[in-house]
XYZ file of C-alpha atoms in Angstrom:
775
model
C 0.000 0.000 0.000
C 1.153 3.593 -0.555
C 0.221 6.759 1.214
C 0.840 10.407 0.342
C 0.132 13.974 1.401
C -3.125 15.500 0.242
C -2.835 17.571 -2.812
C 0.546 16.176 -3.855
C 1.533 13.538 -6.332
C 4.294 12.214 -4.114
C 3.773 8.852 -2.575
C 5.981 7.132 -0.105
C 6.176 3.498 0.743
C 4.653 2.268 3.940
C 6.581 -0.252 5.964
C 5.392 -3.696 5.136
C 4.917 -4.615 8.724
C 2.488 -1.807 9.534
C -1.007 -2.862 10.250
C -2.544 0.611 10.674
C -2.054 3.483 8.264
C -2.669 6.874 9.894
C -2.389 10.422 8.538
C 1.006 12.070 9.156
C -0.479 15.490 10.129
C -3.633 16.437 11.918
C -6.439 17.442 9.662
C -7.007 21.096 9.136
C -10.084 22.783 10.483
C -13.015 22.326 8.255
C -11.362 19.508 6.448
C -13.201 16.212 6.538
C -11.566 13.820 8.877
C -9.912 11.064 6.928
C -10.915 7.552 7.769
C -8.251 5.381 9.291
C -7.472 2.440 6.987
C -7.087 -0.756 8.876
C -5.757 -3.783 7.088
C -7.285 -6.932 8.405
C -7.475 -10.485 7.287
C -11.250 -10.522 7.200
C -12.399 -11.883 3.851
C -14.657 -10.016 1.544
C -18.174 -11.279 2.094
C -18.729 -11.476 -1.640
C -17.837 -14.696 -3.395
C -15.206 -14.896 -6.063
C -17.885 -15.070 -8.711
C -19.513 -11.870 -7.355
C -16.320 -9.818 -7.206
C -15.416 -8.034 -10.429
C -11.911 -8.987 -11.482
C -11.144 -5.469 -12.734
C -11.462 -3.893 -9.226
C -8.727 -5.952 -7.584
C -6.013 -3.743 -6.008
C -2.825 -5.652 -6.676
C -0.556 -3.344 -4.735
C -2.748 -3.580 -1.710
C -2.815 -7.317 -1.721
C 0.924 -7.453 -2.279
C 1.446 -6.023 1.222
C -0.925 -8.544 2.685
C -0.913 -11.520 0.306
C -3.589 -14.086 0.828
C -4.544 -17.258 -0.962
C -7.736 -15.745 -2.305
C -6.034 -12.639 -3.571
C -3.459 -14.655 -5.472
C -6.202 -16.593 -7.162
C -7.953 -13.419 -8.312
C -5.050 -11.613 -9.956
C -2.009 -13.209 -11.639
C 0.055 -10.041 -11.134
C 0.116 -10.605 -7.414
C 2.056 -13.831 -7.798
C 4.860 -12.054 -9.616
C 4.915 -9.214 -7.146
C 4.789 -11.452 -4.130
C 7.906 -13.343 -5.215
C 10.096 -10.348 -4.325
C 8.364 -9.509 -1.065
C 6.036 -6.750 0.031
C 8.504 -3.951 -0.614
C 9.003 -4.992 -4.187
C 5.233 -5.099 -4.678
C 4.903 -1.607 -3.304
C 7.641 -0.302 -5.563
C 5.978 -1.767 -8.623
C 2.732 -0.080 -7.659
C 4.443 3.264 -7.123
C 6.284 3.188 -10.427
C 3.852 4.185 -13.182
C 6.178 2.614 -15.746
C 6.985 -0.392 -13.650
C 6.549 -4.054 -14.464
C 3.864 -6.531 -13.784
C 1.868 -4.536 -11.276
C 1.329 -1.775 -13.829
C -0.120 -4.220 -16.295
C -2.685 -5.693 -13.948
C -3.353 -3.080 -11.271
C -5.381 0.125 -11.732
C -3.244 3.229 -12.156
C -3.143 5.609 -9.196
C -5.235 8.731 -9.566
C -3.657 11.718 -7.775
C -5.940 14.438 -6.448
C -5.544 17.900 -7.973
C -5.618 19.744 -4.643
C -7.197 19.577 -1.258
C -10.312 21.349 -2.449
C -11.452 18.751 -4.946
C -14.606 19.208 -6.961
C -17.058 17.873 -4.468
C -14.700 18.046 -1.552
C -15.513 14.815 0.058
C -15.373 11.189 -0.697
C -18.509 9.203 -0.971
C -18.541 7.253 2.266
C -14.806 7.705 2.307
C -13.922 5.490 -0.652
C -14.655 4.780 -4.313
C -17.620 2.584 -5.036
C -15.710 -0.651 -5.442
C -12.213 0.564 -4.833
C -11.601 -0.941 -1.445
C -8.965 -3.641 -1.471
C -10.548 -7.085 -1.360
C -9.516 -9.269 1.532
C -7.105 -6.606 2.585
C -9.001 -3.449 3.730
C -12.298 -2.527 5.283
C -15.069 -2.237 2.745
C -16.090 1.348 3.574
C -13.082 2.449 5.454
C -10.345 3.396 2.949
C -9.884 5.081 -0.387
C -8.296 3.192 -3.253
C -4.512 3.427 -3.800
C -3.452 6.575 -5.492
C -6.496 8.652 -4.402
C -6.038 11.694 -2.088
C -6.759 10.963 1.528
C -8.605 14.143 2.345
C -9.376 15.620 -1.020
C -10.622 12.782 -3.163
C -13.640 13.876 -5.110
C -16.959 12.155 -5.067
C -16.747 11.290 -8.745
C -12.999 11.221 -8.894
C -12.716 7.456 -9.093
C -14.710 5.148 -11.290
C -15.874 1.646 -10.576
C -12.632 0.227 -11.970
C -10.306 2.740 -10.474
C -10.056 5.135 -13.470
C -11.104 8.820 -13.433
C -14.756 9.100 -14.412
C -15.612 12.821 -14.649
C -12.915 15.019 -13.252
C -9.930 13.068 -12.044
C -7.097 12.299 -14.454
C -4.649 9.397 -14.594
C -0.922 9.466 -14.013
C -0.262 10.743 -17.490
C -2.428 13.767 -16.846
C -0.222 14.644 -13.916
C 2.679 14.804 -16.337
C 1.054 17.374 -18.553
C -1.020 15.158 -20.770
C -4.657 15.893 -21.246
C -7.361 13.535 -20.173
C -8.173 12.757 -23.764
C -4.565 11.731 -24.418
C -4.341 9.579 -21.342
C -4.166 5.838 -21.883
C -7.554 4.299 -21.426
C -9.459 7.573 -21.041
C -13.140 7.441 -21.819
C -13.542 3.685 -21.416
C -13.335 1.238 -18.516
C -9.842 0.043 -17.805
C -11.029 -3.410 -16.752
C -12.674 -4.111 -20.101
C -9.551 -3.092 -22.009
C -7.390 -5.118 -19.651
C -9.022 -8.479 -20.461
C -9.804 -7.903 -24.132
C -6.201 -8.710 -25.059
C -6.596 -12.204 -23.647
C -10.020 -12.974 -25.109
C -10.291 -15.437 -28.005
C -11.580 -14.219 -31.285
C -15.325 -14.655 -31.558
C -16.368 -17.614 -33.684
C -18.101 -16.644 -36.863
C -21.740 -17.583 -37.077
C -21.972 -20.920 -38.947
C -23.579 -20.727 -42.329
C -25.946 -23.296 -43.735
C -23.178 -24.665 -45.930
C -20.732 -24.998 -43.029
C -23.329 -26.759 -40.899
C -24.041 -29.167 -43.740
C -20.308 -29.798 -44.210
C -19.859 -30.533 -40.515
C -22.812 -32.909 -40.532
C -21.400 -34.745 -43.534
C -17.992 -34.918 -41.878
C -19.433 -36.370 -38.694
C -21.387 -38.912 -40.733
C -18.335 -40.001 -42.705
C -16.216 -40.665 -39.611
C -18.991 -42.390 -37.671
C -18.275 -45.974 -36.650
C -21.184 -47.444 -38.574
C -20.335 -45.523 -41.723
C -16.773 -46.834 -41.575
C -18.033 -50.352 -40.787
C -20.398 -50.283 -43.770
C -17.757 -48.983 -46.158
C -15.235 -51.478 -44.842
C -17.689 -54.364 -45.290
C -18.406 -53.284 -48.866
C -14.740 -52.902 -49.774
C -13.877 -56.249 -48.214
C -16.763 -57.933 -50.061
C -15.524 -56.645 -53.403
C -11.992 -57.878 -52.702
C -12.922 -61.252 -51.223
C -15.360 -62.109 -54.047
C -13.102 -60.878 -56.847
C -13.344 -61.295 -59.836
C -17.138 -61.298 -59.503
C -17.341 -57.642 -60.505
C -14.679 -57.860 -63.162
C -17.093 -59.033 -65.876
C -20.448 -58.809 -64.116
C -22.511 -58.992 -67.344
C -21.055 -62.243 -68.601
C -19.818 -64.440 -65.730
C -21.342 -66.086 -62.664
C -19.520 -67.353 -59.532
C -18.789 -71.067 -59.133
C -21.017 -72.354 -61.968
C -23.786 -71.204 -64.281
C -26.564 -73.611 -63.253
C -28.013 -72.703 -59.876
C -26.884 -69.062 -60.248
C -28.855 -68.897 -63.530
C -31.931 -70.178 -61.710
C -31.537 -67.607 -58.944
C -30.903 -64.799 -61.404
C -34.228 -65.738 -63.034
C -35.958 -65.802 -59.626
C -34.989 -62.205 -58.874
C -35.952 -61.094 -62.353
C -39.333 -62.836 -62.227
C -40.340 -61.499 -58.806
C -39.489 -57.942 -59.804
C -41.269 -58.243 -63.147
C -44.490 -59.842 -61.909
C -44.891 -57.563 -58.896
C -44.934 -54.631 -61.294
C -47.031 -56.310 -63.996
C -49.480 -58.633 -62.190
C -48.818 -59.283 -58.465
C -51.738 -61.719 -58.204
C -49.835 -64.210 -60.353
C -46.599 -64.075 -58.362
C -46.566 -67.786 -57.610
C -47.669 -68.832 -61.124
C -44.351 -68.327 -62.869
C -43.621 -68.519 -66.592
C -41.613 -71.740 -66.135
C -42.734 -75.369 -65.714
C -45.736 -74.627 -67.943
C -48.537 -75.606 -67.346
C -47.801 -76.381 -63.663
C -49.396 -74.308 -60.882
C -47.513 -72.662 -57.999
C -44.284 -73.196 -59.920
C -42.498 -70.254 -58.288
C -42.599 -72.204 -55.015
C -40.732 -75.206 -56.407
C -37.580 -73.890 -54.698
C -36.472 -71.023 -52.453
C -37.565 -67.815 -54.121
C -35.243 -64.967 -53.004
C -38.439 -62.912 -52.915
C -36.783 -60.348 -50.650
C -34.642 -59.259 -53.599
C -37.695 -58.358 -55.685
C -36.967 -54.596 -55.532
C -33.661 -55.261 -57.285
C -35.498 -57.350 -59.873
C -37.549 -54.334 -60.861
C -34.464 -52.736 -62.397
C -33.422 -53.746 -65.894
C -34.618 -56.531 -68.198
C -33.128 -59.413 -70.120
C -30.458 -62.021 -69.308
C -27.530 -59.616 -69.153
C -29.267 -57.388 -66.624
C -30.279 -60.484 -64.672
C -26.650 -61.646 -64.513
C -25.463 -58.189 -63.521
C -28.135 -58.010 -60.824
C -27.108 -61.412 -59.481
C -23.433 -60.470 -59.228
C -24.218 -57.219 -57.447
C -26.475 -58.956 -54.938
C -23.834 -61.663 -54.509
C -21.312 -59.061 -53.377
C -23.847 -57.153 -51.270
C -24.902 -60.370 -49.521
C -21.324 -60.836 -48.299
C -21.141 -57.225 -47.155
C -24.436 -57.469 -45.257
C -23.360 -60.683 -43.542
C -20.148 -59.036 -42.350
C -21.953 -55.926 -41.153
C -24.701 -57.937 -39.451
C -22.307 -60.150 -37.493
C -20.222 -57.082 -36.587
C -23.332 -55.301 -35.295
C -24.383 -58.320 -33.231
C -20.957 -58.700 -31.629
C -20.805 -54.974 -30.851
C -24.272 -55.000 -29.314
C -23.347 -57.955 -27.134
C -20.330 -56.040 -25.825
C -17.345 -56.891 -28.029
C -14.786 -54.298 -29.065
C -14.339 -53.103 -32.620
C -11.549 -55.491 -33.568
C -13.256 -58.419 -31.876
C -16.516 -57.625 -33.665
C -14.642 -57.394 -36.969
C -13.199 -60.868 -36.361
C -16.716 -62.188 -35.751
C -18.022 -60.493 -38.907
C -15.252 -61.718 -41.191
C -15.209 -65.212 -39.690
C -18.972 -65.521 -40.107
C -19.004 -64.363 -43.729
C -15.830 -65.846 -45.178
C -15.638 -69.164 -43.355
C -14.037 -71.720 -45.721
C -17.089 -74.009 -45.724
C -19.215 -71.229 -47.254
C -16.951 -71.178 -50.308
C -18.624 -74.403 -51.411
C -21.961 -72.522 -51.310
C -20.845 -69.791 -53.719
C -23.444 -70.983 -56.225
C -26.281 -70.798 -53.680
C -27.180 -67.179 -53.125
C -30.049 -68.123 -50.814
C -27.486 -69.678 -48.442
C -25.049 -66.774 -48.657
C -27.868 -64.281 -48.056
C -27.738 -64.760 -44.297
C -26.770 -61.286 -43.086
C -30.317 -60.545 -41.940
C -30.000 -63.146 -39.180
C -27.293 -61.481 -37.037
C -28.502 -57.998 -38.000
C -32.044 -58.713 -36.812
C -30.720 -60.242 -33.582
C -28.552 -57.171 -32.996
C -31.509 -54.815 -33.510
C -33.785 -56.823 -31.235
C -31.129 -56.985 -28.529
C -30.547 -53.236 -28.796
C -34.250 -52.474 -28.655
C -34.651 -54.572 -25.520
C -31.605 -52.999 -23.856
C -29.768 -56.297 -23.515
C -26.179 -57.287 -24.109
C -24.121 -60.317 -23.215
C -21.482 -58.286 -21.407
C -23.682 -55.856 -19.463
C -26.926 -57.769 -19.106
C -30.334 -56.131 -19.141
C -30.331 -52.336 -18.955
C -33.922 -51.039 -18.980
C -32.856 -47.456 -19.586
C -31.575 -48.453 -23.024
C -34.871 -49.865 -24.289
C -36.192 -48.458 -27.559
C -39.232 -49.802 -29.358
C -38.047 -48.407 -32.709
C -35.157 -50.872 -32.786
C -37.574 -53.685 -31.926
C -39.780 -52.868 -34.913
C -36.683 -52.681 -37.133
C -35.430 -56.029 -35.863
C -38.699 -57.802 -36.632
C -38.842 -56.207 -40.082
C -35.331 -57.384 -40.924
C -36.190 -60.850 -39.611
C -39.275 -60.967 -41.844
C -37.181 -59.861 -44.827
C -34.649 -62.603 -44.084
C -37.443 -65.169 -44.014
C -38.668 -63.977 -47.428
C -35.332 -64.938 -48.997
C -36.011 -68.626 -48.459
C -36.887 -71.273 -45.908
C -33.613 -73.135 -46.320
C -31.965 -70.574 -44.036
C -35.034 -68.762 -42.752
C -36.872 -71.715 -41.178
C -34.174 -72.536 -38.570
C -33.999 -68.799 -37.869
C -37.764 -68.717 -37.248
C -37.506 -71.606 -34.807
C -34.616 -69.910 -33.032
C -36.621 -66.691 -32.595
C -39.619 -68.648 -31.296
C -37.398 -70.440 -28.793
C -35.735 -67.196 -27.686
C -39.103 -65.537 -27.082
C -40.295 -68.566 -25.090
C -37.142 -68.671 -22.934
C -37.301 -64.921 -22.262
C -40.954 -65.154 -21.215
C -40.243 -68.071 -18.875
C -37.309 -66.280 -17.241
C -39.454 -63.166 -16.819
C -42.189 -65.111 -15.020
C -39.736 -67.091 -12.892
C -38.005 -63.948 -11.701
C -41.307 -62.349 -10.824
C -42.402 -65.381 -8.821
C -39.065 -65.670 -7.055
C -38.506 -62.013 -6.153
C -42.056 -60.705 -6.151
C -41.188 -58.104 -8.758
C -40.315 -58.215 -12.428
C -37.736 -56.112 -14.251
C -39.275 -53.147 -16.065
C -40.410 -53.950 -19.562
C -42.966 -51.367 -20.627
C -46.173 -51.368 -22.611
C -44.587 -49.838 -25.701
C -41.973 -52.567 -25.863
C -44.641 -55.226 -25.414
C -46.714 -53.721 -28.223
C -43.642 -53.584 -30.465
C -42.926 -57.272 -29.837
C -46.532 -58.275 -30.432
C -46.855 -56.253 -33.639
C -43.400 -57.213 -34.912
C -43.866 -60.869 -34.041
C -47.257 -60.890 -35.767
C -45.690 -59.344 -38.864
C -42.921 -61.934 -38.879
C -45.398 -64.772 -38.430
C -47.664 -63.317 -41.131
C -44.832 -63.189 -43.658
C -43.881 -66.738 -42.779
C -47.438 -67.954 -43.212
C -47.910 -66.194 -46.547
C -44.638 -67.666 -47.750
C -45.556 -71.142 -46.498
C -48.986 -71.391 -48.156
C -47.602 -71.826 -51.705
C -45.136 -74.450 -50.486
C -47.934 -76.361 -48.778
C -49.858 -76.188 -52.062
C -46.879 -77.642 -53.903
C -46.611 -80.453 -51.378
C -50.309 -81.152 -51.795
C -50.076 -81.283 -55.594
C -46.729 -83.106 -55.637
C -46.502 -85.282 -52.523
C -43.396 -86.991 -53.924
C -41.594 -83.645 -53.512
C -41.343 -84.205 -49.746
C -38.017 -85.380 -48.387
C -37.505 -88.657 -46.601
C -35.064 -89.694 -43.923
C -33.214 -91.538 -46.662
C -32.753 -88.295 -48.567
C -31.422 -86.603 -45.433
C -28.926 -89.433 -44.891
C -27.429 -88.877 -48.329
C -26.446 -85.311 -47.410
C -25.541 -85.851 -43.721
C -21.823 -85.133 -43.189
C -19.542 -87.139 -40.909
C -17.523 -85.591 -38.096
C -14.474 -85.359 -40.366
C -16.349 -82.793 -42.434
C -15.836 -80.191 -39.697
C -12.102 -80.152 -40.391
C -12.258 -80.510 -44.164
C -12.196 -77.516 -46.495
C -13.823 -77.321 -49.937
C -11.820 -77.177 -53.142
C -12.558 -73.443 -53.475
C -10.383 -72.614 -50.432
C -7.123 -71.020 -51.530
C -5.328 -72.004 -48.307
C -6.670 -75.474 -47.559
C -8.305 -76.666 -50.801
C -5.308 -78.482 -52.240
C -4.201 -79.890 -48.890
C -7.592 -81.453 -48.171
C -8.109 -83.110 -51.544
C -7.711 -86.605 -50.095
C -10.098 -85.911 -47.231
C -12.749 -84.641 -49.655
C -12.463 -87.795 -51.724
C -13.584 -89.827 -48.707
C -16.846 -87.837 -48.380
C -19.913 -89.144 -50.237
C -21.100 -85.655 -51.347
C -18.328 -83.233 -50.565
C -20.041 -79.988 -51.741
C -22.398 -80.256 -48.751
C -20.048 -82.069 -46.365
C -16.913 -79.905 -46.270
C -17.813 -77.832 -43.227
C -14.546 -76.316 -41.987
C -15.307 -72.912 -40.369
C -11.613 -72.110 -40.188
C -8.761 -73.329 -38.019
C -8.020 -69.774 -36.911
C -11.629 -69.370 -35.808
C -11.415 -72.660 -33.925
C -8.260 -71.488 -32.134
C -9.652 -68.076 -31.224
C -12.891 -69.602 -29.969
C -10.949 -72.115 -27.865
C -8.932 -69.263 -26.389
C -12.183 -67.455 -25.687
C -13.189 -70.220 -23.283
C -10.333 -69.220 -20.945
C -9.613 -65.571 -21.705
C -12.584 -63.451 -22.637
C -14.708 -60.446 -21.750
C -17.759 -62.704 -21.543
C -18.750 -64.131 -18.192
C -17.962 -67.776 -17.568
C -21.577 -68.888 -17.768
C -21.979 -67.128 -21.092
C -18.884 -68.802 -22.459
C -20.243 -72.173 -21.416
C -23.577 -71.402 -23.052
C -21.833 -70.437 -26.297
C -19.806 -73.648 -26.162
C -22.966 -75.666 -25.626
C -24.540 -73.915 -28.606
C -21.540 -74.807 -30.774
C -21.725 -78.490 -29.839
C -25.501 -78.732 -30.236
C -25.547 -77.064 -33.653
C -22.723 -79.324 -34.802
C -24.740 -82.351 -33.745
C -27.757 -81.090 -35.697
C -25.578 -80.303 -38.722
C -24.489 -83.949 -38.826
C -28.082 -84.983 -39.562
C -28.432 -88.727 -39.227
C -24.692 -89.250 -38.635
C -24.998 -88.314 -34.939
C -26.521 -91.428 -33.300
C -28.723 -91.773 -36.392
C -30.205 -88.391 -35.596
C -32.546 -89.994 -33.052
C -32.043 -87.215 -30.486
C -31.362 -84.318 -32.801
C -32.427 -84.093 -36.422
C -35.038 -86.833 -36.693
C -37.450 -85.439 -34.051
C -37.398 -82.093 -35.820
C -37.851 -83.770 -39.171
C -40.905 -85.667 -37.963
C -42.624 -83.075 -35.762
C -41.483 -79.542 -36.651
C -43.659 -78.058 -39.437
C -41.675 -77.462 -42.606
C -38.488 -79.070 -41.343
C -38.916 -82.045 -43.679
C -38.281 -79.728 -46.641
C -34.663 -79.174 -45.548
C -32.550 -81.761 -47.334
C -29.061 -80.497 -46.374
C -28.391 -80.625 -42.601
C -24.857 -79.312 -43.106
C -26.166 -75.782 -43.733
C -26.952 -75.543 -40.025
C -23.203 -74.981 -39.749
C -24.144 -71.339 -40.225
C -25.189 -71.160 -36.565
C -22.058 -72.974 -35.429
C -19.942 -70.421 -37.271
C -21.811 -67.497 -35.704
C -21.363 -68.875 -32.184
C -17.676 -69.571 -32.797
C -17.326 -65.994 -34.021
C -18.854 -64.641 -30.803
C -16.494 -66.733 -28.685
C -13.573 -65.449 -30.754
C -14.815 -61.873 -30.422
C -14.770 -62.168 -26.631
C -11.174 -63.389 -26.682
C -9.936 -60.736 -29.112
C -11.719 -57.990 -27.161
C -10.050 -59.108 -23.939
C -6.714 -59.114 -25.765
C -7.173 -55.602 -27.147
C -8.265 -54.292 -23.748
C -5.183 -55.768 -22.129
C -2.881 -54.410 -24.828
C -4.401 -50.960 -24.408
C -3.641 -51.092 -20.690
C -0.075 -52.228 -21.294
C 0.479 -49.561 -23.913
C -0.684 -46.889 -21.485
C 1.812 -48.125 -18.880
C 4.814 -48.290 -21.196
C 7.638 -45.826 -20.604
C 8.561 -44.540 -23.114
C 5.207 -44.717 -24.850
C 6.493 -45.390 -28.373
C 5.886 -49.178 -28.309
C 2.173 -48.497 -27.793
C 1.177 -48.210 -31.472
C 3.062 -51.390 -32.300
C 1.307 -53.286 -29.548
C -2.064 -52.076 -30.759
C -1.154 -52.968 -34.327
C -0.468 -56.514 -33.159
C -4.126 -56.857 -32.125
C -5.040 -56.786 -35.822
C -3.250 -60.097 -36.359
C -6.298 -62.290 -35.533
C -8.405 -60.297 -37.985
C -5.740 -60.651 -40.669
C -5.464 -64.409 -40.159
C -9.227 -64.944 -40.302
C -9.389 -62.899 -43.506
C -6.529 -64.796 -45.165
C -8.138 -68.135 -44.337
C -11.248 -67.005 -46.216
C -9.447 -66.401 -49.516
C -10.927 -68.347 -52.428
C -10.209 -69.646 -55.892
C -13.854 -69.790 -56.934
C -14.234 -70.142 -60.714
C -16.330 -67.624 -62.682
C -17.504 -69.316 -65.890
C -19.017 -67.382 -68.773
C -22.796 -67.594 -69.017
C -24.098 -69.219 -72.241
C -25.351 -66.653 -74.727
C -29.083 -66.281 -75.157
C -30.328 -67.720 -78.501
C -31.916 -65.111 -80.722
C -35.040 -67.267 -81.065
C -35.908 -66.791 -77.380
C -36.135 -63.050 -77.920
C -38.769 -63.390 -80.642
C -40.644 -66.693 -80.331
C -43.933 -66.578 -78.447
C -44.931 -68.979 -75.747
C -45.981 -71.404 -74.536
C -42.836 -73.024 -75.846
C -40.491 -75.943 -75.232
C -36.732 -75.702 -75.645
C -34.864 -78.903 -76.541
C -32.709 -80.546 -75.292
C -34.266 -80.411 -71.828
C -32.664 -81.489 -68.566
C -32.123 -80.109 -65.068
C -28.998 -78.143 -65.928
C -29.896 -76.823 -69.382
C -33.387 -75.834 -68.303
C -31.901 -73.398 -65.773
C -30.282 -71.586 -68.709
C -33.629 -71.507 -70.479
C -35.198 -69.906 -67.410
C -32.552 -67.164 -67.510
C -32.986 -66.647 -71.269
C -36.730 -66.222 -70.841
C -36.237 -62.989 -68.875
C -36.384 -60.959 -72.093
C -40.114 -61.545 -72.569
C -41.122 -63.905 -69.738
C -43.068 -66.048 -72.179
C -44.388 -69.357 -70.825
C -41.889 -72.197 -71.157
C -42.248 -75.871 -70.311
C -38.643 -76.038 -69.144
C -37.638 -75.567 -65.530
C -35.121 -76.576 -62.893
C -35.647 -76.765 -59.131
C -35.183 -78.907 -56.077
C -37.479 -81.518 -57.537
C -38.787 -82.417 -61.004
C -42.565 -82.598 -61.568
C -43.827 -85.821 -63.128
C -45.288 -83.916 -66.049
C -41.916 -82.473 -67.007
C -40.464 -85.953 -66.785
C -43.136 -87.138 -69.218
C -42.398 -84.265 -71.608
C -38.695 -85.097 -71.660
C -39.412 -88.760 -72.259
C -42.032 -88.284 -74.999
C -40.040 -85.663 -76.915
C -37.005 -87.921 -77.327
C -38.401 -88.784 -80.762
C -39.470 -85.250 -81.705
C -40.499 -84.372 -84.336
C -43.001 -87.222 -84.729
C -46.753 -87.443 -84.544
C -46.897 -88.751 -80.975
C -44.762 -85.984 -79.505
C -46.487 -83.283 -81.542
C -49.942 -84.415 -80.418
C -48.824 -84.633 -76.794
C -47.370 -81.136 -76.817
C -50.528 -79.765 -78.428
C -52.624 -81.221 -75.620
C -50.456 -79.313 -73.131
C -50.985 -76.075 -75.052
C -47.439 -75.766 -76.408
C -47.329 -73.628 -79.569
C -43.622 -73.607 -80.448
C -40.613 -75.882 -80.013
C -37.074 -74.508 -80.231
C -34.321 -77.032 -80.949
C -30.822 -75.691 -80.283
C -28.276 -76.962 -82.823
C -25.333 -76.339 -80.534
C -26.721 -78.704 -77.870
C -27.859 -81.705 -79.954
C -24.537 -83.531 -80.182
C -24.913 -86.999 -78.644
C -28.711 -86.726 -78.415
C -31.483 -88.335 -80.545
C -32.096 -84.957 -82.212
C -28.675 -85.073 -83.784
C -30.174 -87.245 -86.539
C -33.744 -85.885 -86.734
C -33.112 -82.147 -86.612
C -33.187 -81.845 -90.423
C -35.966 -84.399 -91.037
C -38.963 -83.174 -93.112
C -42.046 -82.139 -91.099
C -44.666 -81.322 -93.755
C -46.613 -84.500 -93.059
C -46.948 -83.567 -89.382
C -48.855 -80.357 -90.081
C -46.193 -78.126 -88.485
C -43.911 -75.410 -89.823
C -40.130 -75.293 -89.527
C -37.914 -72.172 -89.427
C -34.193 -71.513 -88.895
C -33.356 -68.598 -86.569
C -29.670 -67.976 -85.891
C -28.484 -71.452 -84.886
C -31.836 -72.726 -83.704
C -34.676 -74.575 -85.430
C -38.146 -73.363 -84.528
C -41.107 -75.716 -84.978
C -44.487 -74.019 -84.966
C -47.178 -76.422 -83.839
């Protein structure tokens, strides 16, 4: 603190040890008695938030430093380092160091007869030193003791109306003085304020939203799944108009299925199940799995080339959806990102699925884990954290049931076991809910909205299943021989060695397992290796995992049970597994390939592996944080990608991509109903694809079974053209017969294709390599 004589600009330091500051001379008569300034340690009753920072008297607090004062003004810390005397000197020197920058400048009084002659209550409004002087008992530093004017000090310590600053005392005018005409406190802190952010424009807000979307986890997961699908299925998209993966028989059939569903839903939805093939059979679209869920894609384009292109695109997208679905399920259950990626890749690119490259209805399984992930999210449940009612959301429940219904519409070969799994899960959840309520007297919160969502969604799922099942029941009624028998199931039931045998399409294991495949009766459906890396990671997940022990044991039990079911009649003749389902579960008898249940085994193995990899990544993250120096951290984290890399490499394939046979020109012009010869299961699938130009009725067709009528047509037409075959075809309503010259080698038509037909009452015409007979 500094004191000085009234009416002078001279100030002298006060000893730092003084506690009372008294006037040096008695006051003159008529002069207001100055108030004695007593420095105490009593704190200012106002809180720090209430005290304006610009009114802090640094010099005052330098003589009596306190903890609170140091917190309010940084200048006090610098001044206090050199002691009270140094702080006083800095306050006295108008050109001095730190105290000048942060403390208000002293305002000397002009003379003892200041403008209003008396201080207001003896001090400026807020000029009393905080924590260091009485609130009403002293004038601020630099003000005259006896002659300070009423308006001579502003709220922040600067002259308001009549008093000038230090520069005015040196001959400068008030207008020239630094800081005149505006509050010193405002100017003091403006130098440290950040520049105001510009108001965001509509374009900048849109750019930020797009940026946040692009770096979101699910955006990156989707893009990664798509990129990986393109690479892992290459060269599917190299020549997508002309080639098909694995072979051109079943893929041709499925390309026709997508094209037909899209075409008929736009043209005549009432005749969806009465397809243009297998003429004149009824319900012919239900002779095999329909891929009806891909109908929206079938509405785009027309003709065989577009059908092939559509198939290849959906082939790649099916892989991407499977990866994304399994990733989403693992993440919802509590796995980390890398662990979930291992589950997604292992589920989609397991070596055994390479043998199913020609069966799009088997590869289109991504809706299963995706629907389970959505339902689990909507119900607020995860494997790692259990049931969390606060995370319930009925919107996710509706979405989960919709995706499940869509998955069922792709075919019962994969969808029927999924439907039974959902029914069992709902039953188990309901039983556990009731048991807990009976045992504890209270049930966990569920909510009416969630119950309504489950009822509506479950009804929708069941409705789709029923509508899809009706045509298949009609087919079974019209063709009872189409039903499978236990003998049929035995032909496709794999032995236990199939679980460690890879198909020929596996780049890593295909050549090494050639001898093991030769020992299998029907190796395309019996090579069921999910991957040795996946086996190893799942085994490690039994001992080192983020899942609880009971959950690990449940996953292990699921793996063993699904393996037993996948063996069909090879596991104790199926007496305790497959046979009871075959005999009593509605629709189960239509499933002729038990080995495709390996899909569930692979998913459960992937979840076990995800738990192990997540525990590994968590541990590595902890170790990396503890490393000194920290540079090995990135390398340790990079090592956690090794399981993902190994699972991906094991899924590499050498799947062939043969060129699709070219459509004969006659099929673009000839009207139906028509028969294309030669006719057999394989060639008829090409005819189905060729018919997508006009969708005219054709007798030909290929499916999971052959109708007796088509068998009769193939048998009778072996001698075509003759009177018997012509009359038989006319009774069926066939108007034209197309005989393909390029396919007649080694067939009876090789010798009769050029025979005269005038006596039969039919016409004969050559159209670009094909002979057309008009009946």
